[in-house]
Coordinates of C-alpha atoms in Angstrom, one line a residue:
X27 CA 0.0 0.0 0.0
X28 CA 1.2 3.5 -0.8
X29 CA 0.2 7.0 -0.1
X30 CA -0.7 9.3 -2.9
X31 CA 2.5 10.9 -4.3
X32 CA 3.2 14.4 -3.1
X33 CA 3.2 17.0 -5.9
X34 CA 6.5 19.0 -6.2
X35 CA 6.3 22.4 -4.6
X36 CA 2.8 21.8 -3.3
X37 CA 1.9 23.1 0.1
X38 CA -1.2 22.5 2.3
X39 CA -3.9 25.1 1.8
X40 CA -6.9 26.4 3.8
X41 CA -9.9 28.2 2.5
X42 CA -13.0 29.5 4.4
X43 CA -16.5 30.1 3.1
X44 CA -20.0 30.9 4.5
X45 CA -22.0 27.8 5.3
X46 CA -25.2 29.2 6.7
X47 CA -26.7 30.6 9.9
X48 CA -28.2 28.9 12.9
X49 CA -31.8 29.8 14.0
X50 CA -30.1 32.0 16.6
X51 CA -28.3 33.9 13.9
X52 CA -24.8 32.5 14.5
X53 CA -22.7 32.4 11.3
X54 CA -21.3 29.0 10.4
X55 CA -18.0 28.7 8.5
X56 CA -16.8 25.9 6.3
X57 CA -13.0 25.3 6.6
X58 CA -11.7 23.5 3.5
X59 CA -8.3 21.8 4.2
X60 CA -6.2 20.6 1.3
X61 CA -2.9 18.8 1.7
X62 CA 0.0 18.6 -0.7
X63 CA -1.5 15.5 -2.4
X64 CA -4.8 17.2 -3.2
X65 CA -6.7 15.3 -0.4
X66 CA -9.5 17.6 0.8
X67 CA -11.4 17.7 4.1
X68 CA -14.3 20.0 4.9
X69 CA -15.0 21.0 8.5
X70 CA -17.7 23.3 9.9
X71 CA -17.8 25.0 13.3
X72 CA -21.3 23.7 13.9
X73 CA -20.9 20.4 15.7
X74 CA -17.3 20.1 14.7
X75 CA -18.7 18.3 11.7
X76 CA -16.5 16.8 8.9
X77 CA -18.7 17.5 5.9
X78 CA -16.5 15.8 3.2
X79 CA -13.3 13.8 2.8
X80 CA -12.0 13.7 -0.8
X81 CA -9.3 11.1 -1.5
X82 CA -7.8 9.6 -4.6
X83 CA -8.4 6.0 -5.9
X84 CA -5.7 3.9 -7.5
X85 CA -6.3 5.7 -10.8
X86 CA -5.7 9.1 -9.1
X87 CA -9.4 10.0 -9.4
X88 CA -10.8 11.9 -6.4
X89 CA -14.2 11.2 -4.8
X90 CA -15.9 12.1 -1.6
X91 CA -15.9 9.1 0.8
X92 CA -17.7 10.6 3.7
X93 CA -21.5 11.1 3.9
X94 CA -22.4 14.7 4.4
X95 CA -24.3 17.8 3.1
X96 CA -23.4 20.9 1.2
X97 CA -25.6 23.2 3.4
X98 CA -26.3 23.7 7.1
X99 CA -30.1 23.0 7.2
X100 CA -29.9 19.2 7.1
X101 CA -27.4 19.2 9.9
X102 CA -29.8 21.3 12.0
X103 CA -32.6 18.8 11.5
X104 CA -32.5 15.0 11.7
X105 CA -29.0 14.3 10.6
X106 CA -27.9 11.0 12.2
X107 CA -24.7 12.5 13.6
X108 CA -23.1 12.6 10.1
X109 CA -19.5 13.5 10.5
X110 CA -20.0 15.1 14.0
X111 CA -18.1 15.4 17.2
X112 CA -19.9 13.5 20.0
X113 CA -20.0 14.5 23.6
X114 CA -20.2 14.8 26.5
X115 CA -20.7 11.1 26.4
X116 CA -20.6 9.1 23.2
X117 CA -22.8 6.1 22.9
X118 CA -25.5 5.1 25.4
X119 CA -26.2 5.5 29.1
X120 CA -28.8 3.2 30.5
X121 CA -32.0 5.0 31.3
X122 CA -30.1 8.3 31.2
X123 CA -28.9 7.8 34.7
X124 CA -25.6 7.5 36.5
X125 CA -24.4 7.8 40.1
X126 CA -21.2 9.8 40.9
X127 CA -19.8 10.4 44.3
X128 CA -23.1 9.4 46.0
X129 CA -25.3 11.6 43.8
X130 CA -27.7 10.3 41.1
X131 CA -27.8 12.3 37.9
X132 CA -30.8 12.1 35.5
X133 CA -30.1 13.0 31.9
X134 CA -32.5 13.2 28.9
X135 CA -33.6 9.9 27.4
X136 CA -33.3 10.6 23.7
X137 CA -32.9 7.0 22.4
X138 CA -35.9 5.0 23.6
X139 CA -35.3 4.6 27.4
X140 CA -31.7 5.5 27.1
X141 CA -29.4 8.6 26.7
X142 CA -27.5 8.7 23.4
X143 CA -24.5 10.8 22.3
X144 CA -24.8 13.6 24.9
X145 CA -28.5 14.3 24.4
X146 CA -30.6 16.2 21.9
X147 CA -28.3 19.2 22.1
X148 CA -25.0 17.3 22.4
X149 CA -21.6 18.5 21.1
X150 CA -22.9 17.7 17.5
X151 CA -25.5 20.5 17.8
X152 CA -23.5 23.4 19.2
X153 CA -21.3 26.2 17.7
X154 CA -17.6 25.8 18.4
X155 CA -15.1 28.6 18.5
X156 CA -12.7 27.8 15.6
X157 CA -9.1 28.8 15.0
X158 CA -7.6 27.6 11.7
X159 CA -3.8 27.1 11.2
X160 CA -1.4 26.2 8.4
X161 CA 2.1 24.9 8.2
X162 CA 4.5 23.4 5.6
X163 CA 3.5 19.8 6.4
X164 CA -0.1 20.1 7.7
X165 CA -3.2 22.3 8.0
X166 CA -6.0 22.2 10.5
X167 CA -8.7 23.8 12.7
X168 CA -8.7 24.0 16.5
X169 CA -12.2 24.0 18.0
X170 CA -13.1 25.1 21.5
X171 CA -16.4 24.7 23.4
X172 CA -17.3 25.4 27.1
X173 CA -20.0 23.0 28.2
X174 CA -21.4 24.7 31.3
X175 CA -22.4 23.0 34.5
X176 CA -25.8 21.4 34.0
X177 CA -25.5 21.2 30.2
X178 CA -27.9 18.4 29.2
X179 CA -27.9 17.4 32.9
X180 CA -24.1 16.8 33.3
X181 CA -22.2 18.2 36.2
X182 CA -19.3 20.6 36.0
X183 CA -18.0 23.3 33.6
X184 CA -16.2 21.2 31.0
X185 CA -13.7 23.0 28.7
X186 CA -13.1 21.1 25.5
X187 CA -10.6 21.5 22.7
X188 CA -10.7 19.3 19.6
X189 CA -8.0 19.8 17.0
X190 CA -8.4 18.5 13.5
X191 CA -5.1 18.2 11.5
X192 CA -4.7 17.1 7.9
X193 CA -1.2 16.0 7.2
X194 CA 0.7 15.4 3.9
X195 CA 0.7 11.7 4.8
X196 CA -3.0 11.7 4.1
X197 CA -3.9 11.5 7.8
X198 CA -6.6 13.2 9.7
X199 CA -5.5 13.6 13.3
X200 CA -8.2 14.2 15.9
X201 CA -6.8 15.4 19.2
X202 CA -9.1 15.8 22.2
X203 CA -8.3 17.8 25.4
X204 CA -10.6 18.6 28.3
X205 CA -10.7 19.9 31.9
X206 CA -13.4 20.2 34.4
X207 CA -14.2 22.0 37.7
X208 CA -16.4 19.1 38.9
X209 CA -16.3 15.3 38.5
X210 CA -18.1 14.4 35.3
X211 CA -18.3 11.5 32.8
X212 CA -16.7 12.2 29.4
X213 CA -16.4 10.0 26.3
X214 CA -15.6 12.0 23.2
X215 CA -15.6 10.5 19.7
X216 CA -15.9 11.3 16.0
X217 CA -18.9 10.0 14.0
X218 CA -18.0 10.1 10.3
X219 CA -19.8 7.7 8.0
X220 CA -17.4 6.3 5.4
X221 CA -18.0 4.7 2.0
X222 CA -14.6 4.1 0.3
X223 CA -16.3 3.6 -3.1
X224 CA -18.0 6.9 -2.8
X225 CA -21.5 5.5 -3.3
X226 CA -23.5 2.2 -3.1
X227 CA -23.7 -0.4 -0.3
X228 CA -20.7 -0.9 2.0
X229 CA -21.3 -4.6 2.5
X230 CA -18.5 -5.6 0.1
X231 CA -15.9 -3.5 2.0
X232 CA -13.4 -5.7 3.7
X233 CA -12.9 -4.9 7.4
X234 CA -10.4 -5.9 10.0
X235 CA -10.9 -5.0 13.7
X236 CA -8.1 -5.6 16.1
X237 CA -10.2 -7.0 18.9
X238 CA -10.4 -10.4 20.5
X239 CA -13.6 -9.4 22.4
X240 CA -16.7 -7.2 22.2
X241 CA -19.3 -6.0 24.6
X242 CA -22.6 -7.7 23.9
X243 CA -25.8 -5.7 24.3
X244 CA -29.4 -6.2 25.4
X245 CA -32.4 -5.4 23.2
X246 CA -32.1 -1.7 24.1
X247 CA -28.4 -1.7 23.0
X248 CA -27.0 -1.4 26.5
X249 CA -24.0 -3.6 27.3
X250 CA -24.8 -6.5 29.6
X251 CA -21.5 -6.1 31.3
X252 CA -19.7 -9.0 29.7
X253 CA -16.6 -9.0 27.5
X254 CA -17.4 -11.8 25.0
X255 CA -14.8 -13.5 22.8
X256 CA -15.4 -12.9 19.1
X257 CA -14.1 -16.4 18.2
X258 CA -16.7 -18.4 16.4
X259 CA -19.1 -15.4 16.1
X260 CA -20.1 -13.0 13.3
X261 CA -18.0 -10.4 15.3
X262 CA -14.7 -12.0 14.5
X263 CA -13.0 -9.4 12.2
X264 CA -9.5 -10.3 13.3
X265 CA -8.9 -11.6 9.8
X266 CA -10.2 -9.2 7.2
X267 CA -13.6 -10.2 5.8
X268 CA -16.5 -8.5 3.9
X269 CA -18.8 -6.5 6.2
X270 CA -21.7 -8.4 4.7
X271 CA -20.1 -11.8 5.1
X272 CA -21.9 -12.7 8.3
X273 CA -24.4 -9.8 8.8
X274 CA -27.4 -12.0 7.9
X275 CA -26.5 -14.8 10.2
X276 CA -29.0 -16.0 12.8
X277 CA -27.3 -14.4 15.9
X278 CA -28.9 -12.8 18.9
X279 CA -26.4 -9.9 19.0
X280 CA -27.0 -9.1 15.3
X281 CA -30.7 -9.0 16.1
X282 CA -30.1 -6.7 19.1
X283 CA -28.1 -4.3 17.0
X284 CA -30.1 -4.7 13.8
X285 CA -26.7 -5.6 12.3
X286 CA -23.4 -4.4 13.6
X287 CA -23.7 -1.6 16.2
X288 CA -21.3 -2.8 18.9
X289 CA -18.3 -1.8 20.9
X290 CA -15.1 -3.9 20.2
X291 CA -12.5 -4.3 23.0
X292 CA -9.2 -3.4 21.3
X293 CA -6.1 -5.4 21.8
X294 CA -3.6 -3.0 23.4
X295 CA -0.2 -3.5 24.8
X296 CA -0.8 -0.6 27.3
X297 CA -4.1 1.3 28.1
X298 CA -3.3 4.6 26.4
X299 CA -1.0 3.2 23.6
X300 CA -1.8 4.5 20.1
X301 CA -3.0 1.3 18.5
X302 CA -4.3 0.2 15.1
X303 CA -8.0 -0.4 15.8
X304 CA -9.3 -1.2 12.4
X305 CA -8.6 -1.3 8.6
X306 CA -11.2 -1.1 5.9
X307 CA -10.6 -1.5 2.2
X308 CA -12.7 -1.4 -1.0
X309 CA -11.4 -3.5 -3.9
X310 CA -12.7 -1.5 -6.9
X311 CA -11.2 1.9 -5.9
X312 CA -8.3 0.5 -4.0
X313 CA -8.9 2.9 -1.2
X314 CA -7.9 1.8 2.4
X315 CA -8.8 3.4 5.7
X316 CA -6.8 2.7 8.8
X317 CA -8.0 3.9 12.2
X318 CA -5.5 4.3 15.1
X319 CA -6.6 5.3 18.6
X320 CA -5.6 5.7 22.2
X321 CA -9.1 4.7 23.3
X322 CA -9.8 1.2 24.7
X323 CA -12.7 0.5 22.3
X324 CA -14.1 1.2 18.8
X325 CA -17.8 1.2 17.9
X326 CA -18.4 -0.5 14.6
X327 CA -21.8 0.6 13.1
X328 CA -22.9 -0.8 9.7
X329 CA -25.4 2.0 8.8
X330 CA -28.5 0.0 9.9
X331 CA -30.7 3.0 10.5
X332 CA -30.0 4.8 7.2
X333 CA -33.2 4.5 5.3
X334 CA -33.0 6.6 2.1
X335 CA -34.8 9.6 3.7
X336 CA -31.7 11.7 3.6
X337 CA -29.4 12.6 0.6
X338 CA -26.5 14.9 -0.1
X339 CA -24.4 15.9 -3.1
X340 CA -26.6 13.8 -5.4
X341 CA -26.3 10.6 -3.4
X342 CA -29.1 9.0 -1.3
X343 CA -28.0 7.8 2.1
X344 CA -29.8 4.4 1.7
X345 CA -29.6 1.4 4.0
X346 CA -26.0 0.4 4.7
X347 CA -24.4 2.9 2.4
X348 CA -22.1 4.2 5.1
X349 CA -20.2 2.6 8.0
X350 CA -18.8 4.2 11.2
X351 CA -15.7 3.3 13.2
X352 CA -16.0 5.4 16.4
X353 CA -13.0 5.2 18.8
X354 CA -14.3 5.5 22.3
X355 CA -14.5 4.2 25.9
X356 CA -17.1 1.6 26.4
X357 CA -20.9 2.4 26.3
X358 CA -22.6 2.9 29.7
X359 CA -19.3 2.9 31.4
X360 CA -20.4 5.0 34.4
X361 CA -22.9 2.3 35.3
X362 CA -20.5 -0.6 34.6
X363 CA -17.8 -0.8 37.3
X364 CA -15.8 -3.4 35.5
X365 CA -15.4 -1.1 32.4
X366 CA -12.5 1.4 32.1
X367 CA -13.5 4.6 34.0
X368 CA -14.8 7.6 32.1
X369 CA -14.8 10.0 35.1
X370 CA -12.8 13.2 34.7
X371 CA -12.1 15.1 38.0
X372 CA -10.8 18.6 38.7
X373 CA -7.0 18.8 38.3
X374 CA -7.0 16.0 35.8
X375 CA -6.7 16.4 32.0
X376 CA -8.6 14.3 29.5
X377 CA -6.5 13.7 26.4
X378 CA -7.0 11.3 23.5
X379 CA -5.8 11.0 19.9
X380 CA -7.4 9.3 16.9
X381 CA -5.8 9.0 13.4
X382 CA -7.8 8.3 10.3
X383 CA -5.1 7.3 7.7
X384 CA -6.0 7.0 4.0
X385 CA -4.0 4.8 1.6
X386 CA -4.3 3.2 -1.8
X387 CA -3.7 -0.4 -2.6

């Protein structure tokens, strides 16, 4: 596998353009990052959303491989977290409740009986303060948001910085940094939907996930508390296989998730070590995506709730036309004492790095 060749004398570039206004009148800006190879990433300061990722195939032809929109309005409405930053707590919290230091907190239940992705006004639905930057080898945007005490029911004033960097190695670096003045759960992630062919179903994409175990769920998609071996199950992606190879198997976990919508327990030499979490590839285009993370888990979601009701840039987002690989701590961790802790306390600093690396085979 090789990266796209760097063009002589090319340097990364950054352009800004108007993307719309929120109902409150806040102006939203699109930051278009382009590296020395011509790879392009669009980011808006609403929701920290990645609106597009243009990469080359083996013929050198560029296509957008991330599901997204060219205008703000769909992101304001029922967008299923397309390309968004997720917080304060990515994934689900059972019944929207958790106990912390002897106090019970009740959050909004916006996913059936459970709390999902920080609530109906999570980090995907707020305006971030953006600072773009450029250098000889990279270009990016630093985003800042102050989530105030009581935001969506969470305790503490949480100061969050997320930095997106596009490198000349065709990598998108996502660096998270947060501090708080009260103990609070935090689990930040990035929710881009990928389709390495640029269109069509993703079931023929080959996927490898570097995990010997996953966290099985109940019928409300809350972990049951077990770390279950992937061996002999449809969840064994240790050797690359097509996403669709086992997705129709008669399996209780596939029924619970309506397909793949599960957290995988990554194989790690050390808890915070930057580790290859997953590799996806698409044979026709030759495009490859590698995901590296310091997080202990990655949520693999096979686009089970895409139903064709949304479209963008001439493409309908139909059933299983995009997949997500969301590096994260485990779902419902504040209620699962055996899971790695997600509690951030005053004086501590939350940091995490994820890398989305794009190659051609």
